[in-house]
Each structure stands twice: as C-alpha cells, then as structure tokens.
Amino acid sequence: MLLVEFLLDPRDQNQMEALRTLMRGDLNALKVLEELALRALAGNHDAATDAGAIVDRHAGGLGRDAAFVGADDYERNSQRFAFKIPIFVDHESISGRERDHILILDQTGGQYQINKADKAKGTGTFDIPFLGEMSKHNTQRTAQVMTYRDAAGNVTEPEAVFVMQEGFLREGAGRARSMAEEADDIASLLGAKGNGRNPKSSLPVEALFPKDSLMEDVGAHNSQGNDAPQEKGYHRGVSAFTLVFGRKAVAAIAAAPVDVIVKAFANALGYAGRELFARILPSAAMDVSGRLRYDESAALKAMGYSGWYDEGAQSAMGELRSLAERAAAVVRDLMRVRNAVTAEKRGAELLKVMAGDGDSGLAYEDILKVLVQLVDPADVAGEFFVRVDTGIKGEKD
C-alpha cells in the first residue's frame, strides 16, 4: 500500500470543507496510488516523483502539506490451532512471522526494514450463557527487529524490541505473582554476563505479591474440618513487560565471546541445571565443529559418581549432554548473527534467534534470559506494568 497522511484541524472549516470535497472525488486516484506503491517498492525512482505530484495536488486542495508519504510492502505468515468443547473449554494458539518494508517517499527519503514474530495463546473455561466465560487466561509474546537505510544508502545497526503480555479473569492469586516472577526472571539477569543476578534491575515481586498474602485459611469455614490453606481467587489481572535493545545492545549480543555466551546460558537455567552445568564449565571448550567438548570422566567425578554404573550416573550424564548440546546451539545461532554481512541480515538472524527459529529452539522469554546478560544495561530500556483487581473485600487492588 501507499500511505499519504495529512494532519488536519477539525476546527478549521475551510480544511473540513476541502476534506469533504476530496472524499467525494475521483476514486481512480486509489488505483494510481496502488500502482505508484508497487513501482516505488520495486525500486523505480520515478515513482517518488509521480507520487509527489499527486501529493502536491491534494495538499493544494486541503491547504496543508502532507505529514508523511510512504509505501509499505507487508507480508504475514501464521499458524493457528484451536480446540473447543462447548461450555467447558475454548483454546486457541497462534504463531506468526511478519515482514514490513516501509519506503519513505517525502524529501527525507530512506526506508525501514521491520521483521516481527509473535506467539499468542488463550484459554477460556465454563462458558455460561448470558454471562460468558467464567475463567480466562491469555498470553502474548512478540519480538521485533528494525533497521533503517537513509536516502544515501547508509544503514543503521538493528534495534530490537521484546514484549511479554498476559491477562487473566477469575484465577488463583498465584497467577498474579507469576506474571511478575516471569518478568523478573528476565529483568534480574540484565548485564549479568553469566554471573548470578543483577539486583539493580530486579523487580519488586515480593513487595507486589508477598507469598504469605496469596493463601487463605479456610478451616474456620470448612464443614469437613480441613484446615489446609487454599489459594485465594483473584478477579482479574493484566501485565505487560517491554524491553527495547538499542543498537549498542544488539551489537554487544552479536559480538559476545563464546565463553560468556555459555556462562550466560548456564546462568539462565534453574537451580538443578545450573549446578549440573557448573561441573563442566571449568574445562569445557567449543571445538571447530561447533560442539561443546568436556571431559566426561571428570564430570562424573565432579557430580559425585565413582563410575558409569553408579545409580543415576547415566541419567545425570544424559541430562548434562543435552544441556551442552543446547548451549552449543545457542552459540551457533549467535555466530550467524555476528557473521551476517549486512545490518538487515543481522536483524533477520537476530529475530530468528528471539523467535526460536534457530538451532537451539529456545524462544522468546527462554532465549531472552540469555541475551539480556550479554548487554550493557545502559543500552536497554525496559518497562513493567501490572494491574490486579483482587475482587476481595478489604484487600487492596
């Protein structure tokens, strides 16, 4: 499509009359604009001149210059899965990939290349007539990478955005806390370089949702005498966590040393995984084939096994191999970002990593836990928003 944007003043009667006249005009102009968009995106430089003539004509009629003139070549591919049992459950999941090529046709020139990936899931239960679904839980993950090429052909390094959104209706109080915990699992690793957590970027999860505030003692109201605490039910909640990686941050991700990437991968694992992986880190190294090599006998001893036939030894080593293979896959994915020959291609490769289309298969928040460790926190902007309506009398929202 081709977009010509005019910003008009609704209090200006002359502009409003001009707008009414334009809206009653020749709709063949739409066909001309479409042809111009196709020509412009195909690299025809005369198209910008022809578009300028049309813009000038409308600007004269409206009495205002155009605020923006651009052509957009947009493409989306998506996959959808839906499952429904009437009344009881309604589930839908959608994942997609988008590409936007925006060509600016005013005097500034230039073009934007935007690649985006997203994944959304929604589940509703107990759909009661006239009342709707009694319980809902929706999540959305979005990754976006953008580059800009100016009129002279100079290209900026990529910038990236990650957004994690979640909402619920009539679910347990633990769901509210988990929204903050999932965001903190990423934020608290900002700039860690594989070394623990960063308290300066951690979120105040305990202040927002103290663990002891999520449960209620229902024993006094339970006719069966069961005094076991039960989780409170909250009415609704919504959260949004956004991270914006500046050009320096993306460059740092692409240039990260292999040993730091491996340490960051290990640091992003759960407690058991970190402890297991820590056994091989001192002696591990990447070989020329892109595999993480380590001394298995030494790893066995480090984990407290005297030999392969000890109970649990083979299972532990199998888990260790799996983690090592995934760590090596993350390194290979980031090497593709580093070795891309243009900024646009680096952006496209980074999006593949963020969306889980690389060798590692880690996607969205799982790979972000690694990527955020590789940057300088000063090169990243972040925001976390949460609102929860408890629906409980006397309890603060």
mmCIF file of C-alpha atoms in Angstrom:
data_model
loop_
_atom_site.group_PDB
_atom_site.id
_atom_site.type_symbol
_atom_site.label_atom_id
_atom_site.label_comp_id
_atom_site.label_asym_id
_atom_site.label_seq_id
_atom_site.Cartn_x
_atom_site.Cartn_y
_atom_site.Cartn_z
ATOM 1 C CA MET A 1 0.000 0.000 0.000
ATOM 2 C CA LEU A 2 0.960 3.651 -0.283
ATOM 3 C CA LEU A 3 0.093 5.990 2.560
ATOM 4 C CA VAL A 4 -0.281 9.755 2.276
ATOM 5 C CA GLU A 5 -1.018 11.309 5.655
ATOM 6 C CA PHE A 6 -2.427 14.789 6.190
ATOM 7 C CA LEU A 7 -2.934 16.186 9.697
ATOM 8 C CA LEU A 8 -5.996 18.439 9.581
ATOM 9 C CA ASP A 9 -7.529 20.785 12.146
ATOM 10 C CA PRO A 10 -11.233 19.878 12.727
ATOM 11 C CA ARG A 11 -11.841 23.456 13.913
ATOM 12 C CA ASP A 12 -10.776 24.858 10.537
ATOM 13 C CA GLN A 13 -13.949 24.999 8.429
ATOM 14 C CA ASN A 14 -12.010 25.534 5.201
ATOM 15 C CA GLN A 15 -9.968 22.368 5.789
ATOM 16 C CA MET A 16 -13.075 20.356 6.695
ATOM 17 C CA GLU A 17 -14.875 21.516 3.564
ATOM 18 C CA ALA A 18 -11.807 20.656 1.491
ATOM 19 C CA LEU A 19 -11.781 17.202 3.082
ATOM 20 C CA ARG A 20 -15.459 16.625 2.184
ATOM 21 C CA THR A 21 -14.693 17.663 -1.386
ATOM 22 C CA LEU A 22 -11.724 15.305 -1.541
ATOM 23 C CA MET A 23 -13.767 12.396 -0.154
ATOM 24 C CA ARG A 24 -16.329 12.916 -2.932
ATOM 25 C CA GLY A 25 -13.541 12.950 -5.512
ATOM 26 C CA ASP A 26 -12.296 10.541 -8.162
ATOM 27 C CA LEU A 27 -11.695 7.128 -6.606
ATOM 28 C CA ASN A 28 -9.489 6.207 -9.557
ATOM 29 C CA ALA A 29 -6.793 8.051 -7.624
ATOM 30 C CA LEU A 30 -6.657 4.998 -5.333
ATOM 31 C CA LYS A 31 -5.662 2.823 -8.268
ATOM 32 C CA VAL A 32 -2.961 5.315 -9.229
ATOM 33 C CA LEU A 33 -1.597 5.300 -5.676
ATOM 34 C CA GLU A 34 -1.511 1.491 -5.662
ATOM 35 C CA GLU A 35 0.459 1.432 -8.919
ATOM 36 C CA LEU A 36 2.855 4.038 -7.540
ATOM 37 C CA ALA A 37 3.406 1.964 -4.396
ATOM 38 C CA LEU A 38 4.300 -1.121 -6.419
ATOM 39 C CA ARG A 39 6.667 0.858 -8.623
ATOM 40 C CA ALA A 40 8.317 2.552 -5.653
ATOM 41 C CA LEU A 41 8.892 -0.729 -3.797
ATOM 42 C CA ALA A 42 10.309 -2.236 -6.977
ATOM 43 C CA GLY A 43 12.988 0.461 -6.970
ATOM 44 C CA ASN A 44 11.550 2.741 -9.655
ATOM 45 C CA HIS A 45 12.863 6.194 -8.709
ATOM 46 C CA ASP A 46 10.357 7.980 -10.970
ATOM 47 C CA ALA A 47 7.560 6.666 -8.743
ATOM 48 C CA ALA A 48 8.572 9.018 -5.933
ATOM 49 C CA THR A 49 8.380 11.977 -8.323
ATOM 50 C CA ASP A 50 4.967 10.894 -9.610
ATOM 51 C CA ALA A 51 3.734 10.382 -6.049
ATOM 52 C CA GLY A 52 4.972 13.859 -5.199
ATOM 53 C CA ALA A 53 2.814 15.361 -7.930
ATOM 54 C CA ILE A 54 -0.305 13.656 -6.577
ATOM 55 C CA VAL A 55 0.574 14.689 -3.013
ATOM 56 C CA ASP A 56 1.094 18.295 -4.074
ATOM 57 C CA ARG A 57 -2.294 18.358 -5.809
ATOM 58 C CA HIS A 58 -4.108 17.105 -2.698
ATOM 59 C CA ALA A 59 -2.041 19.394 -0.458
ATOM 60 C CA GLY A 60 -3.199 22.330 -2.518
ATOM 61 C CA GLY A 61 -6.816 21.277 -2.192
ATOM 62 C CA LEU A 62 -6.612 20.653 1.561
ATOM 63 C CA GLY A 63 -4.492 23.654 2.332
ATOM 64 C CA ARG A 64 -1.967 21.564 4.288
ATOM 65 C CA ASP A 65 1.289 19.821 3.406
ATOM 66 C CA ALA A 66 1.442 16.047 3.799
ATOM 67 C CA ALA A 67 2.875 14.928 7.157
ATOM 68 C CA PHE A 68 4.052 11.585 5.784
ATOM 69 C CA VAL A 69 4.284 9.854 2.414
ATOM 70 C CA GLY A 70 5.399 6.242 2.226
ATOM 71 C CA ALA A 71 4.936 2.859 0.599
ATOM 72 C CA ASP A 72 4.615 -0.329 2.634
ATOM 73 C CA ASP A 73 5.191 -3.882 1.432
ATOM 74 C CA TYR A 74 3.750 -6.132 4.152
ATOM 75 C CA GLU A 75 3.645 -9.900 4.481
ATOM 76 C CA ARG A 76 2.448 -12.212 7.276
ATOM 77 C CA ASN A 77 2.526 -15.974 7.600
ATOM 78 C CA SER A 78 0.790 -17.549 10.573
ATOM 79 C CA GLN A 79 -0.297 -20.871 12.012
ATOM 80 C CA ARG A 80 -3.386 -21.350 14.135
ATOM 81 C CA PHE A 81 -4.582 -24.167 16.363
ATOM 82 C CA ALA A 82 -7.997 -24.150 18.034
ATOM 83 C CA PHE A 83 -9.684 -26.634 20.348
ATOM 84 C CA LYS A 84 -13.164 -26.315 21.775
ATOM 85 C CA ILE A 85 -15.542 -28.346 23.902
ATOM 86 C CA PRO A 86 -18.801 -26.369 24.101
ATOM 87 C CA ILE A 87 -19.403 -24.829 27.533
ATOM 88 C CA PHE A 88 -16.312 -26.421 29.121
ATOM 89 C CA VAL A 89 -13.206 -25.139 27.325
ATOM 90 C CA ASP A 90 -12.181 -22.962 24.378
ATOM 91 C CA HIS A 91 -8.462 -22.834 23.486
ATOM 92 C CA GLU A 92 -6.642 -21.068 20.652
ATOM 93 C CA SER A 93 -2.959 -20.593 19.865
ATOM 94 C CA ILE A 94 -1.496 -18.529 17.007
ATOM 95 C CA SER A 95 2.115 -18.018 15.952
ATOM 96 C CA GLY A 96 3.183 -15.770 13.117
ATOM 97 C CA ARG A 97 6.041 -14.135 11.250
ATOM 98 C CA GLU A 98 5.759 -10.676 9.671
ATOM 99 C CA ARG A 99 7.869 -8.572 7.352
ATOM 100 C CA ASP A 100 7.381 -4.840 6.778
ATOM 101 C CA HIS A 101 9.350 -2.882 4.183
ATOM 102 C CA ILE A 102 8.475 0.800 4.538
ATOM 103 C CA LEU A 103 9.773 3.199 1.891
ATOM 104 C CA ILE A 104 9.613 6.924 2.728
ATOM 105 C CA LEU A 105 8.707 8.981 -0.323
ATOM 106 C CA ASP A 106 8.981 12.516 1.011
ATOM 107 C CA GLN A 107 12.045 14.740 0.807
ATOM 108 C CA THR A 108 13.859 12.861 3.596
ATOM 109 C CA GLY A 109 13.805 9.546 1.743
ATOM 110 C CA GLY A 110 15.050 6.337 3.344
ATOM 111 C CA GLN A 111 13.423 3.026 4.216
ATOM 112 C CA TYR A 112 12.715 0.826 7.211
ATOM 113 C CA GLN A 113 13.013 -2.960 7.306
ATOM 114 C CA ILE A 114 10.961 -4.442 10.160
ATOM 115 C CA ASN A 115 10.788 -8.150 10.977
ATOM 116 C CA LYS A 116 8.426 -9.406 13.636
ATOM 117 C CA ALA A 117 7.476 -12.712 15.256
ATOM 118 C CA ASP A 118 4.685 -13.357 17.736
ATOM 119 C CA LYS A 119 3.024 -16.154 19.635
ATOM 120 C CA ALA A 120 -0.326 -15.899 21.395
ATOM 121 C CA LYS A 121 -2.374 -18.373 23.450
ATOM 122 C CA GLY A 122 -5.790 -18.018 25.000
ATOM 123 C CA THR A 123 -7.885 -20.422 27.056
ATOM 124 C CA GLY A 124 -11.361 -19.889 28.436
ATOM 125 C CA THR A 125 -13.413 -22.287 30.571
ATOM 126 C CA PHE A 126 -17.059 -22.691 31.596
ATOM 127 C CA ASP A 127 -18.830 -20.524 29.037
ATOM 128 C CA ILE A 128 -22.141 -19.745 30.773
ATOM 129 C CA PRO A 129 -24.974 -18.348 28.589
ATOM 130 C CA PHE A 130 -25.501 -14.589 29.084
ATOM 131 C CA LEU A 131 -22.510 -14.444 31.467
ATOM 132 C CA GLY A 132 -19.627 -15.506 29.230
ATOM 133 C CA GLU A 133 -16.554 -17.485 30.195
ATOM 134 C CA MET A 134 -16.029 -17.788 33.921
ATOM 135 C CA SER A 135 -12.245 -18.104 33.665
ATOM 136 C CA LYS A 136 -9.766 -16.865 31.050
ATOM 137 C CA HIS A 137 -6.015 -16.802 30.617
ATOM 138 C CA ASN A 138 -4.307 -15.099 27.648
ATOM 139 C CA THR A 139 -0.615 -14.641 26.850
ATOM 140 C CA GLN A 140 1.235 -12.952 24.004
ATOM 141 C CA ARG A 141 4.949 -12.851 23.179
ATOM 142 C CA THR A 142 6.300 -10.501 20.494
ATOM 143 C CA ALA A 143 9.800 -9.974 19.118
ATOM 144 C CA GLN A 144 10.609 -7.251 16.593
ATOM 145 C CA VAL A 145 13.843 -6.131 14.908
ATOM 146 C CA MET A 146 14.206 -2.941 12.842
ATOM 147 C CA THR A 147 16.891 -1.391 10.606
ATOM 148 C CA TYR A 148 16.861 1.928 8.756
ATOM 149 C CA ARG A 149 18.548 2.810 5.455
ATOM 150 C CA ASP A 150 18.758 6.524 4.672
ATOM 151 C CA ALA A 151 18.437 8.130 1.255
ATOM 152 C CA ALA A 152 22.208 7.933 0.740
ATOM 153 C CA GLY A 153 22.215 4.177 1.363
ATOM 154 C CA ASN A 154 23.713 4.256 4.854
ATOM 155 C CA VAL A 155 22.245 1.542 7.086
ATOM 156 C CA THR A 156 21.872 1.687 10.868
ATOM 157 C CA GLU A 157 22.608 -1.322 13.012
ATOM 158 C CA PRO A 158 19.498 -3.253 14.136
ATOM 159 C CA GLU A 159 17.363 -2.333 17.120
ATOM 160 C CA ALA A 160 15.138 -4.914 18.804
ATOM 161 C CA VAL A 161 12.013 -4.980 20.963
ATOM 162 C CA PHE A 162 10.621 -7.780 23.131
ATOM 163 C CA VAL A 163 7.114 -7.608 24.618
ATOM 164 C CA MET A 164 5.523 -10.121 27.004
ATOM 165 C CA GLN A 165 1.834 -9.597 27.824
ATOM 166 C CA GLU A 166 -0.522 -11.616 29.999
ATOM 167 C CA GLY A 167 -4.050 -11.341 31.329
ATOM 168 C CA PHE A 168 -6.447 -13.448 33.353
ATOM 169 C CA LEU A 169 -10.026 -13.478 34.598
ATOM 170 C CA ARG A 170 -11.046 -15.297 37.788
ATOM 171 C CA GLU A 171 -7.906 -17.291 38.532
ATOM 172 C CA GLY A 172 -5.798 -18.068 41.589
ATOM 173 C CA ALA A 173 -3.707 -15.375 43.252
ATOM 174 C CA GLY A 174 -0.601 -17.323 42.298
ATOM 175 C CA ARG A 175 -1.237 -16.359 38.691
ATOM 176 C CA ALA A 176 -0.819 -12.700 39.604
ATOM 177 C CA ARG A 177 2.514 -13.348 41.292
ATOM 178 C CA SER A 178 3.730 -15.496 38.381
ATOM 179 C CA MET A 179 3.241 -12.570 35.971
ATOM 180 C CA ALA A 180 5.722 -10.542 37.985
ATOM 181 C CA GLU A 181 8.060 -13.510 38.532
ATOM 182 C CA GLU A 182 8.291 -14.274 34.801
ATOM 183 C CA ALA A 183 9.232 -10.683 34.025
ATOM 184 C CA ASP A 184 11.741 -10.633 36.893
ATOM 185 C CA ASP A 185 13.358 -13.849 35.637
ATOM 186 C CA ILE A 186 14.459 -11.795 32.610
ATOM 187 C CA ALA A 187 14.970 -8.345 34.147
ATOM 188 C CA SER A 188 17.134 -9.596 37.014
ATOM 189 C CA LEU A 189 19.646 -11.075 34.528
ATOM 190 C CA LEU A 190 20.282 -7.795 32.722
ATOM 191 C CA GLY A 191 24.018 -7.389 32.104
ATOM 192 C CA ALA A 192 24.920 -10.369 34.353
ATOM 193 C CA LYS A 193 27.444 -11.891 31.877
ATOM 194 C CA GLY A 194 26.762 -15.314 33.396
ATOM 195 C CA ASN A 195 27.411 -14.240 36.981
ATOM 196 C CA GLY A 196 24.298 -14.556 39.134
ATOM 197 C CA ARG A 197 21.617 -11.864 39.190
ATOM 198 C CA ASN A 198 21.566 -8.074 38.916
ATOM 199 C CA PRO A 199 19.759 -6.625 41.957
ATOM 200 C CA LYS A 200 19.641 -3.172 40.345
ATOM 201 C CA SER A 201 17.336 -4.372 37.572
ATOM 202 C CA SER A 202 15.272 -6.856 39.601
ATOM 203 C CA LEU A 203 11.546 -6.294 40.023
ATOM 204 C CA PRO A 204 9.912 -5.955 43.476
ATOM 205 C CA VAL A 205 7.985 -9.220 43.216
ATOM 206 C CA GLU A 206 7.713 -9.793 46.960
ATOM 207 C CA ALA A 207 6.522 -6.239 47.558
ATOM 208 C CA LEU A 208 3.853 -6.574 44.892
ATOM 209 C CA PHE A 209 2.623 -10.068 45.755
ATOM 210 C CA PRO A 210 4.010 -11.394 49.069
ATOM 211 C CA LYS A 211 3.846 -15.174 49.223
ATOM 212 C CA ASP A 212 2.019 -15.106 52.538
ATOM 213 C CA SER A 213 -0.720 -12.916 51.020
ATOM 214 C CA LEU A 214 -1.720 -15.430 48.345
ATOM 215 C CA MET A 215 -3.238 -18.056 50.649
ATOM 216 C CA GLU A 216 -6.227 -18.022 52.947
ATOM 217 C CA ASP A 217 -7.076 -20.212 55.884
ATOM 218 C CA VAL A 218 -10.500 -21.647 55.129
ATOM 219 C CA GLY A 219 -10.533 -24.074 58.040
ATOM 220 C CA ALA A 220 -12.943 -21.972 60.047
ATOM 221 C CA HIS A 221 -15.428 -22.113 57.165
ATOM 222 C CA ASN A 222 -14.862 -25.726 56.145
ATOM 223 C CA SER A 223 -17.553 -28.077 57.420
ATOM 224 C CA GLN A 224 -15.192 -31.043 56.958
ATOM 225 C CA GLY A 225 -12.643 -29.573 59.340
ATOM 226 C CA ASN A 226 -9.878 -29.342 56.722
ATOM 227 C CA ASP A 227 -7.607 -26.535 57.909
ATOM 228 C CA ALA A 228 -5.214 -26.700 54.936
ATOM 229 C CA PRO A 229 -4.677 -23.227 53.435
ATOM 230 C CA GLN A 230 -6.117 -22.634 49.993
ATOM 231 C CA GLU A 231 -5.071 -20.173 47.333
ATOM 232 C CA LYS A 232 -7.128 -17.002 47.070
ATOM 233 C CA GLY A 233 -9.077 -16.347 43.908
ATOM 234 C CA TYR A 234 -8.460 -13.011 42.174
ATOM 235 C CA HIS A 235 -10.973 -11.354 39.860
ATOM 236 C CA ARG A 236 -8.727 -10.180 37.020
ATOM 237 C CA GLY A 237 -5.238 -9.012 36.172
ATOM 238 C CA VAL A 238 -3.117 -7.790 33.299
ATOM 239 C CA SER A 239 0.627 -7.268 32.838
ATOM 240 C CA ALA A 240 2.995 -6.047 30.126
ATOM 241 C CA PHE A 241 6.783 -6.316 30.144
ATOM 242 C CA THR A 242 8.743 -4.487 27.429
ATOM 243 C CA LEU A 243 12.467 -4.436 26.655
ATOM 244 C CA VAL A 244 13.983 -2.223 23.954
ATOM 245 C CA PHE A 245 17.504 -3.112 22.838
ATOM 246 C CA GLY A 246 19.371 -0.149 21.361
ATOM 247 C CA ARG A 247 21.894 -0.534 18.557
ATOM 248 C CA LYS A 248 24.803 -0.884 21.000
ATOM 249 C CA ALA A 249 22.954 -3.657 22.850
ATOM 250 C CA VAL A 250 22.309 -5.610 19.650
ATOM 251 C CA ALA A 251 25.943 -5.144 18.619
ATOM 252 C CA ALA A 252 27.057 -6.467 22.026
ATOM 253 C CA ILE A 253 24.880 -9.562 21.598
ATOM 254 C CA ALA A 254 26.416 -10.224 18.177
ATOM 255 C CA ALA A 255 29.971 -9.703 19.465
ATOM 256 C CA ALA A 256 29.664 -11.654 22.731
ATOM 257 C CA PRO A 257 32.593 -14.072 23.363
ATOM 258 C CA VAL A 258 31.771 -17.767 23.202
ATOM 259 C CA ASP A 259 32.705 -18.449 26.832
ATOM 260 C CA VAL A 260 30.424 -15.626 28.030
ATOM 261 C CA ILE A 261 27.524 -16.985 25.957
ATOM 262 C CA VAL A 262 27.985 -20.437 27.509
ATOM 263 C CA LYS A 263 28.156 -18.953 31.023
ATOM 264 C CA ALA A 264 25.035 -16.878 30.332
ATOM 265 C CA PHE A 265 23.198 -19.993 29.132
ATOM 266 C CA ALA A 266 24.132 -21.840 32.328
ATOM 267 C CA ASN A 267 23.165 -18.854 34.481
ATOM 268 C CA ALA A 268 19.689 -18.772 32.893
ATOM 269 C CA LEU A 269 18.922 -22.371 33.908
ATOM 270 C CA GLY A 270 17.044 -23.414 37.025
ATOM 271 C CA TYR A 271 18.931 -24.336 40.184
ATOM 272 C CA ALA A 272 19.421 -28.016 39.272
ATOM 273 C CA GLY A 273 20.536 -27.188 35.741
ATOM 274 C CA ARG A 274 22.988 -24.529 36.940
ATOM 275 C CA GLU A 275 24.523 -26.906 39.461
ATOM 276 C CA LEU A 276 24.801 -29.687 36.881
ATOM 277 C CA PHE A 277 26.277 -27.446 34.208
ATOM 278 C CA ALA A 278 28.738 -25.866 36.625
ATOM 279 C CA ARG A 279 30.543 -29.228 36.771
ATOM 280 C CA ILE A 280 31.833 -28.911 33.207
ATOM 281 C CA LEU A 281 32.301 -25.151 32.758
ATOM 282 C CA PRO A 282 35.901 -25.009 34.076
ATOM 283 C CA SER A 283 37.134 -27.474 31.426
ATOM 284 C CA ALA A 284 34.586 -27.003 28.626
ATOM 285 C CA ALA A 285 35.517 -25.506 25.243
ATOM 286 C CA MET A 286 33.918 -25.169 21.805
ATOM 287 C CA ASP A 287 35.629 -27.139 19.022
ATOM 288 C CA VAL A 288 35.839 -26.193 15.338
ATOM 289 C CA SER A 289 32.702 -28.201 14.556
ATOM 290 C CA GLY A 290 30.610 -26.070 16.913
ATOM 291 C CA ARG A 291 30.246 -28.652 19.696
ATOM 292 C CA LEU A 292 30.908 -28.100 23.386
ATOM 293 C CA ARG A 293 33.609 -30.556 24.489
ATOM 294 C CA TYR A 294 34.366 -31.557 28.085
ATOM 295 C CA ASP A 295 35.929 -34.444 29.996
ATOM 296 C CA GLU A 296 33.052 -36.824 30.821
ATOM 297 C CA SER A 297 35.062 -38.813 33.389
ATOM 298 C CA ALA A 298 35.964 -35.614 35.217
ATOM 299 C CA ALA A 299 32.334 -34.506 35.038
ATOM 300 C CA LEU A 300 31.212 -37.803 36.581
ATOM 301 C CA LYS A 301 33.598 -37.366 39.488
ATOM 302 C CA ALA A 302 32.601 -33.733 39.909
ATOM 303 C CA MET A 303 28.983 -34.830 40.270
ATOM 304 C CA GLY A 304 29.928 -37.319 42.964
ATOM 305 C CA TYR A 305 29.837 -40.560 40.936
ATOM 306 C CA SER A 306 32.673 -43.071 41.089
ATOM 307 C CA GLY A 307 31.792 -44.677 37.750
ATOM 308 C CA TRP A 308 29.251 -45.095 34.953
ATOM 309 C CA TYR A 309 27.491 -47.921 36.767
ATOM 310 C CA ASP A 310 26.587 -45.894 39.842
ATOM 311 C CA GLU A 311 22.853 -45.449 40.253
ATOM 312 C CA GLY A 312 21.727 -42.316 38.431
ATOM 313 C CA ALA A 313 25.080 -41.687 36.745
ATOM 314 C CA GLN A 314 23.952 -42.332 33.188
ATOM 315 C CA SER A 315 20.786 -40.289 33.653
ATOM 316 C CA ALA A 316 22.789 -37.352 35.024
ATOM 317 C CA MET A 317 25.295 -37.547 32.164
ATOM 318 C CA GLY A 318 22.466 -37.727 29.631
ATOM 319 C CA GLU A 319 20.971 -34.536 31.051
ATOM 320 C CA LEU A 320 24.406 -32.909 31.003
ATOM 321 C CA ARG A 321 24.930 -33.813 27.327
ATOM 322 C CA SER A 322 21.537 -32.379 26.446
ATOM 323 C CA LEU A 323 22.373 -29.082 28.162
ATOM 324 C CA ALA A 324 25.781 -28.945 26.490
ATOM 325 C CA GLU A 325 24.245 -29.516 23.059
ATOM 326 C CA ARG A 326 21.717 -26.745 23.623
ATOM 327 C CA ALA A 327 24.402 -24.340 24.843
ATOM 328 C CA ALA A 328 26.431 -25.041 21.694
ATOM 329 C CA ALA A 329 23.312 -24.457 19.583
ATOM 330 C CA VAL A 330 22.821 -21.014 21.196
ATOM 331 C CA VAL A 331 26.433 -20.164 20.333
ATOM 332 C CA ARG A 332 25.942 -21.244 16.711
ATOM 333 C CA ASP A 333 22.776 -19.157 16.454
ATOM 334 C CA LEU A 334 24.555 -16.031 17.703
ATOM 335 C CA MET A 335 27.520 -16.678 15.418
ATOM 336 C CA ARG A 336 25.101 -16.441 12.486
ATOM 337 C CA VAL A 337 24.028 -13.041 13.758
ATOM 338 C CA ARG A 338 27.667 -11.961 14.065
ATOM 339 C CA ASN A 339 28.662 -13.251 10.625
ATOM 340 C CA ALA A 340 25.735 -11.742 8.690
ATOM 341 C CA VAL A 341 27.197 -9.460 6.014
ATOM 342 C CA THR A 342 24.654 -6.617 6.235
ATOM 343 C CA ALA A 343 22.729 -4.902 9.022
ATOM 344 C CA GLU A 344 19.425 -6.048 7.519
ATOM 345 C CA LYS A 345 20.595 -9.656 7.521
ATOM 346 C CA ARG A 346 21.896 -9.333 11.089
ATOM 347 C CA GLY A 347 18.469 -8.115 12.096
ATOM 348 C CA ALA A 348 16.763 -11.029 10.346
ATOM 349 C CA GLU A 349 19.110 -13.535 12.003
ATOM 350 C CA LEU A 350 18.551 -11.974 15.432
ATOM 351 C CA LEU A 351 14.799 -12.280 15.007
ATOM 352 C CA LYS A 352 15.224 -15.987 14.214
ATOM 353 C CA VAL A 353 17.080 -16.397 17.497
ATOM 354 C CA MET A 354 14.453 -14.488 19.501
ATOM 355 C CA ALA A 355 11.577 -16.402 17.910
ATOM 356 C CA GLY A 356 13.099 -19.859 18.411
ATOM 357 C CA ASP A 357 13.766 -20.498 14.721
ATOM 358 C CA GLY A 358 17.450 -21.206 15.330
ATOM 359 C CA ASP A 359 19.245 -24.432 16.240
ATOM 360 C CA SER A 360 18.641 -24.087 19.981
ATOM 361 C CA GLY A 361 14.850 -23.923 19.754
ATOM 362 C CA LEU A 362 14.788 -21.533 22.731
ATOM 363 C CA ALA A 363 12.179 -18.852 22.058
ATOM 364 C CA TYR A 364 11.005 -15.534 23.461
ATOM 365 C CA GLU A 365 11.467 -15.384 27.265
ATOM 366 C CA ASP A 366 13.665 -18.519 27.333
ATOM 367 C CA ILE A 367 16.282 -17.091 24.946
ATOM 368 C CA LEU A 368 15.858 -13.554 26.348
ATOM 369 C CA LYS A 369 17.223 -14.838 29.660
ATOM 370 C CA VAL A 370 20.485 -15.473 27.802
ATOM 371 C CA LEU A 371 20.522 -12.397 25.538
ATOM 372 C CA VAL A 372 19.933 -9.816 28.296
ATOM 373 C CA GLN A 373 23.066 -10.988 30.080
ATOM 374 C CA LEU A 374 25.275 -10.089 27.117
ATOM 375 C CA VAL A 375 24.467 -6.359 27.041
ATOM 376 C CA ASP A 376 25.323 -3.225 28.968
ATOM 377 C CA PRO A 377 22.178 -2.284 30.965
ATOM 378 C CA ALA A 378 22.683 1.337 29.868
ATOM 379 C CA ASP A 379 21.850 0.285 26.286
ATOM 380 C CA VAL A 380 18.483 -1.264 27.185
ATOM 381 C CA ALA A 381 15.210 0.423 28.116
ATOM 382 C CA GLY A 382 12.547 -1.500 29.987
ATOM 383 C CA GLU A 383 9.081 -1.143 31.457
ATOM 384 C CA PHE A 384 6.921 -3.437 33.568
ATOM 385 C CA PHE A 385 3.242 -2.692 34.099
ATOM 386 C CA VAL A 386 0.850 -4.754 36.192
ATOM 387 C CA ARG A 387 -2.684 -4.221 37.433
ATOM 388 C CA VAL A 388 -4.630 -6.738 39.500
ATOM 389 C CA ASP A 389 -8.182 -6.351 40.787
ATOM 390 C CA THR A 390 -8.452 -8.840 43.634
ATOM 391 C CA GLY A 391 -12.230 -8.737 43.921
ATOM 392 C CA ILE A 392 -11.776 -9.491 47.630
ATOM 393 C CA LYS A 393 -13.446 -7.157 50.084
ATOM 394 C CA GLY A 394 -10.928 -5.310 52.191
ATOM 395 C CA GLU A 395 -7.939 -6.400 50.102
ATOM 396 C CA LYS A 396 -6.126 -3.725 48.130
ATOM 397 C CA ASP A 397 -6.012 -3.961 44.332
#
